[in-house]
Amino acid sequence: MAVIQHEEQVHVQEQPELTLGEAADQLARSLPGHRVEILQGRLTVTPPADGTHALALSWLSEEFGARARKTGLRLVQGVGLWLPTGPDDYAIPDLSVVEADFRDHHAMKNCYATHVFRMVVEVTSTNWADDLGPKVEDYAQAGIPVYVVADRKHDQVLLCTDPRGGEYKNKKHHKRGTSFTVPDVVGVEMELSVDRLLGGDED
């Protein structure tokens, strides 16, 4: 018996390759609640934070926010920062102290120009290596005057100041049971408790 084979031609339309920025936008839409960033040309995705992380930011917002406003500054969460480290690079710090008119300095997407940022704060989650590695370099290259990392992985707070030549010239670790003064360059007078930064509202 003869077997007749039929060949079907299937026309598949090739999808254009996504740019890094387009891939980031697509991920952000498909993963609501996740933080999508591009650090040094690398796409990173961070899942939603846990309760302790949220409490640390809430405490800082309540205690620090009112003082910042009195000095003509604003305290904002999740506002994008356009980075000079690559054509698509941007970060979304957990919390930032910015100039009051920061909205007049929109760069791209939902990111703002680096010069409106006085201080950025990160509370480490599963992406702790990014906060202690690439972001230290990126924020220094962006000229952010002060970078604070509540490093829950190592149970300490890292304070980075004096960005020059693409790096922070001063890096100091603060242990539990201590506090430190917000650097003058930020423009807000306040002592920050290491325990509160690491544990939220726990005394």
Coordinates of N, CA and C in Angstrom, one line a residue, residues 35 37 39 81 91-97 117-124 127-141 143-151 157-163 167-168 170-174 180 182-183 185-186 192 197:
R35 N 10.8 43.8 42.3 CA 11.6 44.9 41.9 C 12.5 44.5 40.8
E37 N 15.5 45.7 38.2 CA 16.6 46.7 38.0 C 17.6 46.2 37.0
L39 N 21.6 46.5 36.7 CA 22.8 46.9 37.4 C 24.0 46.5 36.6
L81 N 16.3 55.5 40.1 CA 17.5 56.3 40.0 C 18.2 55.9 38.7
A91 N 18.5 51.8 39.0 CA 18.3 51.1 40.3 C 17.0 51.7 40.9
I92 N 16.4 50.9 41.8 CA 15.2 51.4 42.6 C 15.5 51.2 44.0
P93 N 16.2 52.2 44.7 CA 16.5 52.1 46.1 C 15.2 51.9 47.0
D94 N 15.4 51.2 48.1 CA 14.3 51.0 49.0 C 13.8 52.4 49.5
L95 N 14.7 53.3 49.8 CA 14.3 54.6 50.3 C 15.3 55.6 49.9
S96 N 14.9 56.8 49.6 CA 15.8 57.9 49.2 C 15.4 59.2 49.8
V97 N 16.4 60.0 50.1 CA 16.2 61.4 50.5 C 16.5 62.2 49.2
F117 N 19.4 63.2 44.4 CA 19.4 62.3 45.5 C 20.5 62.7 46.5
R118 N 20.1 62.8 47.7 CA 21.1 63.2 48.8 C 21.6 61.9 49.5
M119 N 20.7 60.9 49.7 CA 21.0 59.7 50.4 C 20.1 58.6 49.9
V120 N 20.6 57.4 49.7 CA 19.8 56.2 49.4 C 20.0 55.2 50.5
V121 N 19.0 54.4 50.7 CA 19.0 53.4 51.8 C 18.5 52.1 51.1
E122 N 19.3 51.0 51.4 CA 18.8 49.7 51.0 C 18.8 48.8 52.3
V123 N 17.7 48.0 52.4 CA 17.6 47.0 53.4 C 17.7 45.7 52.7
T124 N 18.7 44.9 53.1 CA 19.0 43.7 52.3 C 17.9 42.6 52.4
N127 N 18.6 39.6 47.7 CA 19.6 40.1 46.8 C 20.7 40.9 47.5
W128 N 21.1 40.5 48.7 CA 22.0 41.2 49.5 C 23.4 41.4 48.9
A129 N 23.8 40.5 48.0 CA 25.1 40.6 47.3 C 25.1 41.8 46.4
D130 N 23.9 42.1 45.8 CA 23.8 43.3 44.9 C 23.9 44.6 45.7
D131 N 23.3 44.6 46.9 CA 23.3 45.8 47.7 C 24.7 46.1 48.2
L132 N 25.5 45.1 48.5 CA 26.9 45.2 49.0 C 28.0 45.2 48.0
G133 N 27.6 44.9 46.7 CA 28.6 44.9 45.6 C 28.3 45.9 44.6
P134 N 27.6 45.5 43.5 CA 27.3 46.4 42.4 C 26.7 47.8 42.8
K135 N 25.8 47.8 43.7 CA 25.2 49.1 44.1 C 26.1 50.0 44.8
V136 N 27.1 49.5 45.6 CA 28.1 50.4 46.2 C 28.9 51.1 45.1
E137 N 29.2 50.3 44.0 CA 30.0 50.9 42.9 C 29.1 51.9 42.1
D138 N 27.9 51.4 41.8 CA 27.0 52.2 41.0 C 26.6 53.5 41.6
Y139 N 26.2 53.5 42.9 CA 25.8 54.7 43.6 C 27.0 55.7 43.7
A140 N 28.2 55.1 43.9 CA 29.4 56.0 44.0 C 29.7 56.7 42.6
Q141 N 29.6 55.9 41.6 CA 29.8 56.5 40.2 C 28.7 57.5 39.9
G143 N 27.6 59.5 42.0 CA 27.8 60.6 42.9 C 26.8 60.8 44.0
I144 N 26.1 59.7 44.4 CA 25.2 59.8 45.5 C 26.0 60.1 46.8
P145 N 25.7 61.2 47.5 CA 26.6 61.6 48.7 C 26.7 60.5 49.8
V146 N 25.5 59.9 50.1 CA 25.5 58.9 51.2 C 24.7 57.7 50.8
Y147 N 25.3 56.6 51.1 CA 24.6 55.3 50.8 C 24.6 54.5 52.1
V148 N 23.4 54.1 52.6 CA 23.3 53.3 53.8 C 22.7 51.9 53.5
V149 N 23.4 50.9 53.9 CA 22.9 49.5 53.7 C 22.6 48.9 55.1
A150 N 21.4 48.6 55.3 CA 21.0 47.8 56.5 C 21.3 46.3 56.1
D151 N 22.4 45.8 56.4 CA 22.9 44.5 56.0 C 22.4 43.4 57.0
V157 N 25.3 47.6 59.8 CA 24.9 48.6 58.9 C 26.2 49.2 58.2
L158 N 26.2 49.3 56.9 CA 27.3 49.9 56.2 C 26.9 51.3 55.8
L159 N 27.8 52.3 56.1 CA 27.6 53.7 55.8 C 28.7 54.1 54.8
C160 N 28.3 54.4 53.6 CA 29.3 54.9 52.6 C 29.1 56.3 52.3
T161 N 30.2 57.1 52.3 CA 30.2 58.5 52.1 C 31.4 58.9 51.2
D162 N 31.4 60.2 50.8 CA 32.5 60.8 50.0 C 32.7 60.1 48.7
P163 N 31.8 60.1 47.7 CA 32.0 59.5 46.4 C 33.0 60.3 45.6
E167 N 34.2 55.8 43.4 CA 34.2 54.9 44.6 C 33.9 55.8 45.8
Y168 N 33.4 55.1 46.8 CA 33.2 55.8 48.1 C 34.5 55.7 48.9
N170 N 35.0 56.7 52.0 CA 34.8 56.3 53.4 C 33.7 55.2 53.5
K171 N 34.0 54.1 54.0 CA 33.1 53.0 54.3 C 33.2 52.6 55.7
K172 N 32.1 52.6 56.5 CA 32.2 52.3 57.9 C 31.1 51.3 58.2
H173 N 31.4 50.3 59.0 CA 30.5 49.3 59.5 C 30.1 49.6 60.9
H174 N 28.8 49.6 61.1 CA 28.2 49.9 62.5 C 27.5 48.6 63.0
F180 N 24.5 56.0 64.7 CA 25.4 56.9 64.0 C 24.6 58.1 63.5
V182 N 23.5 60.9 60.9 CA 23.3 61.1 59.4 C 24.3 62.2 59.0
P183 N 25.2 61.9 58.0 CA 26.2 62.9 57.6 C 25.6 64.3 57.2
V185 N 26.0 66.3 54.9 CA 25.8 66.6 53.5 C 24.3 66.3 53.1
V186 N 23.7 65.4 53.9 CA 22.3 65.0 53.6 C 21.4 66.2 53.9
L192 N 20.7 57.6 63.8 CA 20.0 56.4 63.3 C 20.5 55.2 64.1
L197 N 17.3 50.0 62.2 CA 17.5 49.8 60.8 C 17.5 48.3 60.4

